[in-house]
mmCIF file of C-alpha atoms in Angstrom:
data_model
loop_
_atom_site.group_PDB
_atom_site.id
_atom_site.type_symbol
_atom_site.label_atom_id
_atom_site.label_comp_id
_atom_site.label_asym_id
_atom_site.label_seq_id
_atom_site.Cartn_x
_atom_site.Cartn_y
_atom_site.Cartn_z
ATOM 1 C CA MET A 100 0.000 0.000 0.000
ATOM 2 C CA ALA A 101 1.355 3.408 -0.946
ATOM 3 C CA GLY A 102 0.153 6.838 0.027
ATOM 4 C CA LYS A 103 1.069 10.391 0.865
ATOM 5 C CA TYR A 104 2.317 11.355 4.288
ATOM 6 C CA SER A 105 1.598 14.956 5.184
ATOM 7 C CA ASN A 106 1.926 17.364 8.049
ATOM 8 C CA SER A 107 2.493 21.078 8.336
ATOM 9 C CA LEU A 108 6.105 20.783 7.220
ATOM 10 C CA ARG A 109 6.211 18.523 4.186
ATOM 11 C CA GLN A 110 4.674 15.875 2.010
ATOM 12 C CA MET A 111 6.179 12.572 1.025
ATOM 13 C CA GLU A 112 5.354 9.403 -0.825
ATOM 14 C CA TRP A 113 5.452 6.333 1.377
ATOM 15 C CA VAL A 114 4.853 2.611 1.088
ATOM 16 C CA LYS A 115 3.629 0.196 3.770
ATOM 17 C CA GLY A 116 5.682 -2.910 4.556
ATOM 18 C CA ASN A 117 5.147 -5.941 6.771
ATOM 19 C CA ALA A 118 3.281 -5.839 10.060
ATOM 20 C CA VAL A 119 5.544 -5.364 13.078
ATOM 21 C CA GLY A 120 2.861 -5.359 15.760
ATOM 22 C CA SER A 121 -0.771 -4.898 16.600
ATOM 23 C CA GLY A 122 -2.687 -2.565 18.857
ATOM 24 C CA SER A 123 -6.120 -2.509 20.403
ATOM 25 C CA PHE A 124 -7.439 -1.339 17.051
ATOM 26 C CA GLY A 125 -5.700 -1.997 13.749
ATOM 27 C CA THR A 126 -2.122 -2.962 13.043
ATOM 28 C CA VAL A 127 1.333 -1.418 13.142
ATOM 29 C CA ASN A 128 3.431 -1.771 9.995
ATOM 30 C CA LEU A 129 6.915 -0.841 8.966
ATOM 31 C CA ALA A 130 6.811 1.910 6.333
ATOM 32 C CA MET A 131 9.325 3.577 4.047
ATOM 33 C CA ASN A 132 9.794 7.052 2.658
ATOM 34 C CA LYS A 133 10.063 6.375 -1.080
ATOM 35 C CA SER A 134 12.289 9.384 -1.701
ATOM 36 C CA ASN A 135 15.132 8.528 0.698
ATOM 37 C CA GLY A 136 14.452 5.078 2.157
ATOM 38 C CA GLU A 137 13.786 6.392 5.670
ATOM 39 C CA LEU A 138 11.986 3.830 7.848
ATOM 40 C CA PHE A 139 9.158 4.656 10.207
ATOM 41 C CA ALA A 140 6.124 2.949 11.736
ATOM 42 C CA VAL A 141 2.523 3.452 10.664
ATOM 43 C CA LYS A 142 -0.443 2.498 12.830
ATOM 44 C CA SER A 143 -3.650 2.140 10.844
ATOM 45 C CA ALA A 144 -7.312 1.637 11.718
ATOM 46 C CA SER A 145 -10.556 1.981 9.808
ATOM 47 C CA SER A 146 -13.260 0.960 12.274
ATOM 48 C CA GLY A 147 -15.227 3.631 14.110
ATOM 49 C CA SER A 148 -13.686 3.042 17.537
ATOM 50 C CA GLY A 149 -10.239 2.416 16.075
ATOM 51 C CA PHE A 150 -10.417 5.573 13.984
ATOM 52 C CA GLN A 151 -11.342 7.618 17.059
ATOM 53 C CA SER A 152 -8.588 5.998 19.102
ATOM 54 C CA LEU A 153 -5.924 6.946 16.548
ATOM 55 C CA GLU A 154 -7.332 10.461 16.253
ATOM 56 C CA ASN A 155 -6.962 10.829 20.020
ATOM 57 C CA GLU A 156 -3.434 9.408 19.904
ATOM 58 C CA ALA A 157 -2.404 11.806 17.138
ATOM 59 C CA ASP A 158 -3.896 14.735 19.059
ATOM 60 C CA ILE A 159 -1.922 13.769 22.169
ATOM 61 C CA LEU A 160 1.393 12.946 20.469
ATOM 62 C CA LYS A 161 1.644 15.967 18.192
ATOM 63 C CA ASN A 162 1.992 18.257 21.212
ATOM 64 C CA LEU A 163 4.599 16.167 23.043
ATOM 65 C CA ASN A 164 8.364 16.494 22.773
ATOM 66 C CA SER A 165 10.390 14.201 24.988
ATOM 67 C CA PRO A 166 13.111 11.601 24.354
ATOM 68 C CA TYR A 167 11.007 9.230 26.462
ATOM 69 C CA ILE A 168 7.866 9.456 24.302
ATOM 70 C CA VAL A 169 7.578 7.864 20.859
ATOM 71 C CA ARG A 170 7.999 10.626 18.271
ATOM 72 C CA TYR A 171 5.018 11.725 16.195
ATOM 73 C CA LEU A 172 5.791 12.196 12.485
ATOM 74 C CA GLY A 173 2.362 13.034 11.120
ATOM 75 C CA HIS A 174 -0.840 11.352 9.948
ATOM 76 C CA ASP A 175 -3.170 11.056 7.023
ATOM 77 C CA VAL A 176 -6.617 9.722 6.160
ATOM 78 C CA SER A 177 -6.953 7.517 3.083
ATOM 79 C CA ASP A 178 -10.051 6.388 1.203
ATOM 80 C CA GLU A 179 -10.342 2.631 0.725
ATOM 81 C CA ALA A 180 -11.961 0.737 -2.142
ATOM 82 C CA ASN A 181 -14.806 -0.419 0.107
ATOM 83 C CA GLY A 182 -15.764 3.173 0.869
ATOM 84 C CA GLU A 183 -14.247 3.229 4.371
ATOM 85 C CA GLN A 184 -11.654 5.707 5.507
ATOM 86 C CA THR A 185 -8.397 4.591 7.134
ATOM 87 C CA PHE A 186 -6.544 6.712 9.664
ATOM 88 C CA ASN A 187 -2.758 6.311 9.406
ATOM 89 C CA LEU A 188 -0.600 7.525 12.287
ATOM 90 C CA PHE A 189 3.130 7.903 11.528
ATOM 91 C CA MET A 190 5.696 7.444 14.298
ATOM 92 C CA GLU A 191 9.373 6.759 14.664
ATOM 93 C CA PHE A 192 10.343 3.102 14.259
ATOM 94 C CA MET A 193 11.794 1.476 17.388
ATOM 95 C CA ALA A 194 13.948 -1.437 16.288
ATOM 96 C CA GLY A 195 13.914 -3.240 19.652
ATOM 97 C CA GLY A 196 10.164 -3.760 19.707
ATOM 98 C CA SER A 197 8.194 -3.673 22.949
ATOM 99 C CA LEU A 198 9.349 -4.594 26.450
ATOM 100 C CA SER A 199 6.823 -7.417 26.287
ATOM 101 C CA ASP A 200 8.654 -8.834 23.264
ATOM 102 C CA ILE A 201 12.029 -8.401 24.950
ATOM 103 C CA THR A 202 10.886 -10.050 28.173
ATOM 104 C CA LYS A 203 9.573 -13.088 26.269
ATOM 105 C CA LYS A 204 12.762 -13.355 24.189
ATOM 106 C CA PHE A 205 14.899 -13.418 27.324
ATOM 107 C CA GLY A 206 13.132 -16.219 29.168
ATOM 108 C CA GLY A 207 10.111 -14.373 30.534
ATOM 109 C CA ALA A 208 12.032 -12.399 33.152
ATOM 110 C CA LEU A 209 14.686 -9.685 33.003
ATOM 111 C CA ASP A 210 17.631 -9.101 35.336
ATOM 112 C CA GLU A 211 16.966 -6.536 38.030
ATOM 113 C CA SER A 212 19.787 -4.290 36.783
ATOM 114 C CA VAL A 213 18.045 -4.084 33.392
ATOM 115 C CA ILE A 214 14.657 -3.517 35.034
ATOM 116 C CA ARG A 215 16.120 -0.600 36.988
ATOM 117 C CA SER A 216 17.353 1.029 33.789
ATOM 118 C CA TYR A 217 14.094 0.504 31.897
ATOM 119 C CA THR A 218 12.028 1.676 34.865
ATOM 120 C CA ARG A 219 14.017 4.896 35.056
ATOM 121 C CA GLY A 220 13.238 5.612 31.389
ATOM 122 C CA ILE A 221 9.550 4.835 31.914
ATOM 123 C CA LEU A 222 9.469 7.177 34.917
ATOM 124 C CA HIS A 223 11.028 10.025 32.942
ATOM 125 C CA GLY A 224 8.289 9.542 30.358
ATOM 126 C CA LEU A 225 5.548 9.468 33.003
ATOM 127 C CA ALA A 226 6.950 12.535 34.756
ATOM 128 C CA TYR A 227 6.865 14.431 31.455
ATOM 129 C CA LEU A 228 3.285 13.320 30.754
ATOM 130 C CA HIS A 229 2.080 14.202 34.224
ATOM 131 C CA ARG A 230 3.647 17.656 34.045
ATOM 132 C CA SER A 231 1.701 18.018 30.810
ATOM 133 C CA ARG A 232 -1.470 16.945 32.704
ATOM 134 C CA ILE A 233 -1.803 13.740 30.682
ATOM 135 C CA VAL A 234 -2.596 10.298 32.122
ATOM 136 C CA HIS A 235 -1.361 7.466 29.913
ATOM 137 C CA CYS A 236 -4.098 5.080 31.141
ATOM 138 C CA ASP A 237 -2.628 1.903 29.629
ATOM 139 C CA LEU A 238 0.935 1.511 30.837
ATOM 140 C CA LYS A 239 2.284 -2.025 30.435
ATOM 141 C CA CYS A 240 5.279 -3.710 28.796
ATOM 142 C CA LYS A 241 3.487 -3.999 25.459
ATOM 143 C CA ASN A 242 3.171 -0.205 25.314
ATOM 144 C CA VAL A 243 6.809 0.576 26.111
ATOM 145 C CA LEU A 244 9.122 0.511 23.089
ATOM 146 C CA LEU A 245 12.855 -0.081 23.045
ATOM 147 C CA GLY A 246 15.559 1.221 20.734
ATOM 148 C CA SER A 247 18.592 -0.813 19.752
ATOM 149 C CA SER A 248 20.748 1.101 22.255
ATOM 150 C CA GLY A 249 18.348 0.494 25.152
ATOM 151 C CA ASP A 250 16.515 3.809 24.934
ATOM 152 C CA ILE A 251 12.937 3.726 26.208
ATOM 153 C CA ARG A 252 9.844 5.286 24.627
ATOM 154 C CA LEU A 253 6.281 5.264 25.950
ATOM 155 C CA ALA A 254 3.792 4.451 23.188
ATOM 156 C CA ASP A 255 0.118 3.702 22.474
ATOM 157 C CA PHE A 256 -1.724 6.853 23.563
ATOM 158 C CA GLY A 257 -5.078 5.889 22.084
ATOM 159 C CA GLY A 258 -6.679 5.833 25.528
ATOM 160 C CA ALA A 259 -4.674 8.673 27.090
ATOM 161 C CA LYS A 260 -6.637 11.392 28.876
ATOM 162 C CA ARG A 261 -6.006 15.073 29.540
ATOM 163 C CA LEU A 262 -7.099 15.846 33.071
ATOM 164 C CA ASN A 263 -8.480 19.239 32.055
ATOM 165 C CA SER A 264 -10.731 17.538 29.504
ATOM 166 C CA SER A 265 -14.267 16.329 30.141
ATOM 167 C CA LYS A 266 -13.209 13.101 28.431
ATOM 168 C CA ALA A 267 -11.100 12.278 31.477
ATOM 169 C CA ASN A 268 -14.205 11.868 33.632
ATOM 170 C CA THR A 269 -14.997 8.198 34.050
ATOM 171 C CA ASN A 270 -17.903 8.761 36.441
ATOM 172 C CA SER A 271 -20.740 7.883 34.116
ATOM 173 C CA LYS A 272 -23.348 5.218 33.536
ATOM 174 C CA ASN A 273 -21.423 4.201 30.436
ATOM 175 C CA PHE A 274 -18.282 3.493 32.436
ATOM 176 C CA TRP A 275 -17.169 0.440 30.486
ATOM 177 C CA GLN A 276 -17.559 2.380 27.256
ATOM 178 C CA SER A 277 -15.624 5.408 28.511
ATOM 179 C CA MET A 278 -12.826 3.704 30.439
ATOM 180 C CA CYS A 279 -9.542 2.569 28.948
ATOM 181 C CA GLY A 280 -6.686 0.278 29.837
ATOM 182 C CA THR A 281 -6.063 -3.416 30.362
ATOM 183 C CA PRO A 282 -7.689 -4.881 33.517
ATOM 184 C CA LEU A 283 -4.672 -6.652 35.072
ATOM 185 C CA TRP A 284 -2.672 -3.412 34.964
ATOM 186 C CA MET A 285 -5.489 -1.080 36.022
ATOM 187 C CA ALA A 286 -5.646 0.621 39.411
ATOM 188 C CA PRO A 287 -8.379 -0.459 41.857
ATOM 189 C CA GLU A 288 -10.016 2.974 41.923
ATOM 190 C CA VAL A 289 -10.289 3.011 38.129
ATOM 191 C CA LEU A 290 -11.992 -0.386 38.083
ATOM 192 C CA ARG A 291 -14.337 0.882 40.790
ATOM 193 C CA ASN A 292 -15.185 3.924 38.651
ATOM 194 C CA GLU A 293 -13.987 6.365 41.314
ATOM 195 C CA GLY A 294 -12.030 8.517 38.908
ATOM 196 C CA LEU A 295 -8.763 8.810 37.017
ATOM 197 C CA ASP A 296 -5.591 10.603 38.041
ATOM 198 C CA PHE A 297 -1.789 10.487 37.759
ATOM 199 C CA ALA A 298 -1.718 7.952 40.607
ATOM 200 C CA SER A 299 -3.497 5.480 38.303
ATOM 201 C CA ASP A 300 -0.394 5.387 36.087
ATOM 202 C CA ILE A 301 1.796 4.763 39.140
ATOM 203 C CA TRP A 302 -0.156 1.615 40.050
ATOM 204 C CA SER A 303 0.232 0.459 36.435
ATOM 205 C CA LEU A 304 3.966 1.188 36.669
ATOM 206 C CA GLY A 305 4.251 -1.167 39.630
ATOM 207 C CA CYS A 306 2.426 -3.859 37.666
ATOM 208 C CA THR A 307 4.737 -3.246 34.701
ATOM 209 C CA VAL A 308 7.860 -3.659 36.848
ATOM 210 C CA ILE A 309 6.494 -6.968 38.159
ATOM 211 C CA GLU A 310 5.704 -7.970 34.573
ATOM 212 C CA MET A 311 9.351 -7.372 33.604
ATOM 213 C CA ALA A 312 10.502 -9.431 36.586
ATOM 214 C CA THR A 313 8.070 -12.365 36.335
ATOM 215 C CA GLY A 314 6.288 -12.178 32.981
ATOM 216 C CA SER A 315 2.894 -11.237 34.455
ATOM 217 C CA PRO A 316 1.660 -8.425 36.720
ATOM 218 C CA TRP A 317 -0.334 -10.770 38.957
ATOM 219 C CA GLY A 318 1.502 -14.021 38.264
ATOM 220 C CA ASP A 319 -0.664 -17.133 38.565
ATOM 221 C CA GLU A 320 -2.853 -15.534 41.216
ATOM 222 C CA VAL A 321 -5.617 -14.694 38.752
ATOM 223 C CA SER A 322 -6.569 -17.094 35.992
ATOM 224 C CA ASN A 323 -10.196 -16.066 35.518
ATOM 225 C CA PRO A 324 -10.567 -12.545 34.055
ATOM 226 C CA MET A 325 -13.913 -11.760 35.681
ATOM 227 C CA ALA A 326 -12.717 -12.932 39.092
ATOM 228 C CA ALA A 327 -9.522 -10.924 38.627
ATOM 229 C CA VAL A 328 -11.382 -7.672 37.927
ATOM 230 C CA TYR A 329 -13.477 -8.202 41.054
ATOM 231 C CA LYS A 330 -10.391 -9.058 43.121
ATOM 232 C CA ILE A 331 -8.416 -6.006 42.016
ATOM 233 C CA ALA A 332 -11.378 -3.668 42.473
ATOM 234 C CA CYS A 333 -12.774 -4.747 45.834
ATOM 235 C CA SER A 334 -10.287 -6.817 47.806
ATOM 236 C CA ASP A 335 -7.444 -5.557 49.994
ATOM 237 C CA GLU A 336 -4.851 -7.490 48.009
ATOM 238 C CA THR A 337 -1.955 -6.250 45.895
ATOM 239 C CA PRO A 338 0.125 -8.122 43.306
ATOM 240 C CA GLN A 339 2.659 -10.581 44.667
ATOM 241 C CA LEU A 340 6.118 -9.001 44.729
ATOM 242 C CA PRO A 341 9.034 -10.718 42.939
ATOM 243 C CA PRO A 342 10.675 -13.033 45.497
ATOM 244 C CA ASN A 343 14.251 -12.363 44.377
ATOM 245 C CA PHE A 344 14.062 -8.576 44.233
ATOM 246 C CA SER A 345 16.400 -6.409 46.281
ATOM 247 C CA ALA A 346 15.138 -4.495 49.318
ATOM 248 C CA GLU A 347 15.231 -1.317 47.217
ATOM 249 C CA GLY A 348 13.176 -2.933 44.471
ATOM 250 C CA LEU A 349 10.571 -4.250 46.903
ATOM 251 C CA ASP A 350 10.273 -0.870 48.566
ATOM 252 C CA PHE A 351 9.894 0.836 45.175
ATOM 253 C CA LEU A 352 7.015 -1.491 44.319
ATOM 254 C CA ARG A 353 5.334 -0.831 47.662
ATOM 255 C CA LYS A 354 5.459 2.882 46.894
ATOM 256 C CA CYS A 355 3.627 2.200 43.607
ATOM 257 C CA LEU A 356 1.135 -0.445 44.715
ATOM 258 C CA GLN A 357 -0.657 1.320 47.552
ATOM 259 C CA ARG A 358 -4.377 0.647 47.205
ATOM 260 C CA ASN A 359 -5.022 4.162 48.487
ATOM 261 C CA PRO A 360 -4.004 6.331 45.486
ATOM 262 C CA THR A 361 -3.121 9.293 47.716
ATOM 263 C CA SER A 362 -0.438 7.127 49.369
ATOM 264 C CA ARG A 363 1.363 6.330 46.121
ATOM 265 C CA TRP A 364 4.491 8.242 45.320
ATOM 266 C CA SER A 365 4.429 10.547 42.308
ATOM 267 C CA SER A 366 6.608 9.959 39.249
ATOM 268 C CA GLU A 367 8.893 12.816 40.328
ATOM 269 C CA GLU A 368 9.320 11.354 43.801
ATOM 270 C CA LEU A 369 9.994 7.879 42.420
ATOM 271 C CA LEU A 370 12.798 9.236 40.223
ATOM 272 C CA SER A 371 14.692 9.919 43.465
ATOM 273 C CA HIS A 372 14.123 6.421 44.816
ATOM 274 C CA PRO A 373 17.351 4.374 45.153
ATOM 275 C CA PHE A 374 15.898 1.638 42.929
ATOM 276 C CA VAL A 375 16.234 3.904 39.892
ATOM 277 C CA SER A 376 18.510 6.729 41.072
ATOM 278 C CA GLY A 377 21.320 4.483 42.285
ATOM 279 C CA ASN A 378 21.727 6.776 45.287
ATOM 280 C CA THR A 379 22.156 4.397 48.200
ATOM 281 C CA SER A 380 24.246 6.647 50.433
ATOM 282 C CA GLY A 381 24.022 5.603 54.054
ATOM 283 C CA LYS A 382 22.775 2.320 55.462
ATOM 284 C CA TYR A 383 19.630 1.277 53.663
ATOM 285 C CA SER A 384 16.702 -0.002 55.680
ATOM 286 C CA SER A 385 13.655 -0.943 53.639
ATOM 287 C CA LYS A 386 11.410 -0.767 56.702
ATOM 288 C CA GLU A 387 12.618 2.687 57.714
ATOM 289 C CA TYR A 388 12.608 3.932 54.143
ATOM 290 C CA ALA A 389 9.125 2.657 53.469
ATOM 291 C CA TYR A 390 7.636 4.801 56.222
ATOM 292 C CA SER A 391 9.738 7.935 55.946
ATOM 293 C CA PRO A 392 9.315 9.443 52.473
ATOM 294 C CA THR A 393 10.376 12.835 53.864
ATOM 295 C CA SER A 394 13.941 11.588 53.996
ATOM 296 C CA VAL A 395 13.882 11.285 50.224
ATOM 297 C CA LEU A 396 11.980 14.474 49.491
ATOM 298 C CA ASP A 397 14.342 16.510 51.671
ATOM 299 C CA ASP A 398 17.261 15.366 49.550
ATOM 300 C CA ARG A 399 15.502 15.357 46.185
ATOM 301 C CA GLY A 400 17.164 16.970 43.203
ATOM 302 C CA TRP A 401 16.101 17.573 39.639
ATOM 303 C CA GLU A 402 17.786 15.726 36.841
ATOM 304 C CA SER A 403 17.100 17.200 33.418
ATOM 305 C CA ASP A 404 17.109 15.187 30.232
ATOM 306 C CA GLY A 405 17.665 18.293 28.147
ATOM 307 C CA SER A 406 14.118 18.717 26.908
ATOM 308 C CA GLU A 407 12.185 18.883 30.121
ATOM 309 C CA SER A 408 12.148 21.455 32.898
ATOM 310 C CA PRO A 409 10.506 21.429 36.336
ATOM 311 C CA ILE A 410 7.471 23.538 37.002
ATOM 312 C CA ALA A 411 7.071 25.688 40.103
ATOM 313 C CA GLU A 412 3.437 25.058 40.842
ATOM 314 C CA GLU A 413 2.436 21.884 42.603
ATOM 315 C CA LEU A 414 0.309 19.365 40.800
ATOM 316 C CA PRO A 415 -3.334 19.359 41.909
ATOM 317 C CA ALA A 416 -4.189 17.056 44.769
ATOM 318 C CA ARG A 417 -5.146 13.571 43.752
ATOM 319 C CA MET A 418 -8.710 12.397 43.852
ATOM 320 C CA PRO A 419 -9.518 11.169 47.368
ATOM 321 C CA PHE A 420 -9.641 7.452 47.945
ATOM 322 C CA LEU A 421 -13.172 6.390 48.644
ATOM 323 C CA LYS A 422 -14.380 3.864 51.147
ATOM 324 C CA ARG A 423 -14.029 0.116 50.712
ATOM 325 C CA CYS A 424 -16.785 -1.497 48.669
ATOM 326 C CA THR A 425 -20.018 -2.196 50.521
ATOM 327 C CA LYS A 426 -22.140 -5.251 49.745
ATOM 328 C CA GLU A 427 -24.340 -3.196 47.414
ATOM 329 C CA GLU A 428 -21.301 -1.669 45.703
ATOM 330 C CA ARG A 429 -19.761 -5.097 45.225
ATOM 331 C CA GLN A 430 -22.958 -6.270 43.549
ATOM 332 C CA MET A 431 -22.886 -3.185 41.321
ATOM 333 C CA THR A 432 -19.221 -3.750 40.470
ATOM 334 C CA LYS A 433 -19.941 -7.406 39.716
ATOM 335 C CA HIS A 434 -22.743 -6.326 37.384
ATOM 336 C CA GLN A 435 -20.544 -3.731 35.670
ATOM 337 C CA THR A 436 -17.810 -6.240 35.005
ATOM 338 C CA GLN A 437 -19.971 -8.328 32.694
ATOM 339 C CA ILE A 438 -17.858 -7.317 29.733
ATOM 340 C CA ASP A 439 -16.707 -9.411 26.840
ATOM 341 C CA ILE A 440 -13.296 -10.605 27.979
ATOM 342 C CA ALA A 441 -12.175 -14.018 26.775
ATOM 343 C CA ALA A 442 -11.165 -16.278 29.632
ATOM 344 C CA SER A 443 -7.944 -17.226 27.886
ATOM 345 C CA GLU A 444 -6.756 -13.752 26.919
ATOM 346 C CA TRP A 445 -6.676 -10.239 28.352
ATOM 347 C CA VAL A 446 -7.756 -7.490 26.022
ATOM 348 C CA ASP A 447 -7.457 -3.720 26.085
ATOM 349 C CA VAL A 448 -10.523 -1.686 27.000
ATOM 350 C CA ARG A 449 -10.728 1.496 25.006
ATOM 351 C CA SER A 450 -12.862 4.573 24.701
ATOM 352 C CA GLY A 451 -15.506 4.245 22.044
#
């Protein structure tokens, strides 16, 4: 398939190559600039929900500029022979594929030293998004791309939300149509339809770190999707932590996987955590560290990646954590979770 790639700067002739991945809607193909042989990736979708998802992703990406976010190159809309229109989103090509691919290729689990490095890159990307008032909403290994030199890029922004947009409000009767994400990585408060905030991404980050370490965010604890959604939403449980992780790694995960979203550390705070910063000055005590975050904040510094700068104003307070589910709420949650999820496979839930 050939077409024209256009944005405000230029036009070019391009041709679509083999598929290199798939998303919630449509496929991702390798593509080539016919004039100079430049390679890039094109994500295409023609269905109604897929078209809207890519439109949202293009709208989000075109305003972002960070070495930790996949680079937007433009988009076009093509007319197909069957009368449908196809939305094509052009992005930089990441030769390493996704972290999910990498984890599977290296035995289903990565070394902790590698996880530390990848997690630091993911956090830089999240910190940039959150300063831009954007919640990714679907952070997981499949949506983190890797370059050949180990550079990390966050990708797949089809379900991302701007907190100053009415679209970010998930409190509606059509919750399952308006929510986004993949259930095993989703925060409890999101599954309970209590709202969406930056802290939701932090819970997903913890699940993603566990996924890199074990191959799955919840391990073998949840085999039935419907039971898993109920468990994550209304129990007091958290994912099982990797048994061979260091004290720093376990403490980092505890900072992410607090069921009360107001107790989770922010992306900026986590960048100063010894698990990713490498700053282990003084005797480390996971118990003491876990209950004294002031000791980190008092010594926190800003590390710039060259394209990002801190902002003076504090981020708005997170949405308060509501009470534990009552019997009636559990029945309501159980009713809401009657969604079409195959028992053998987890699927993404996207805005329609």
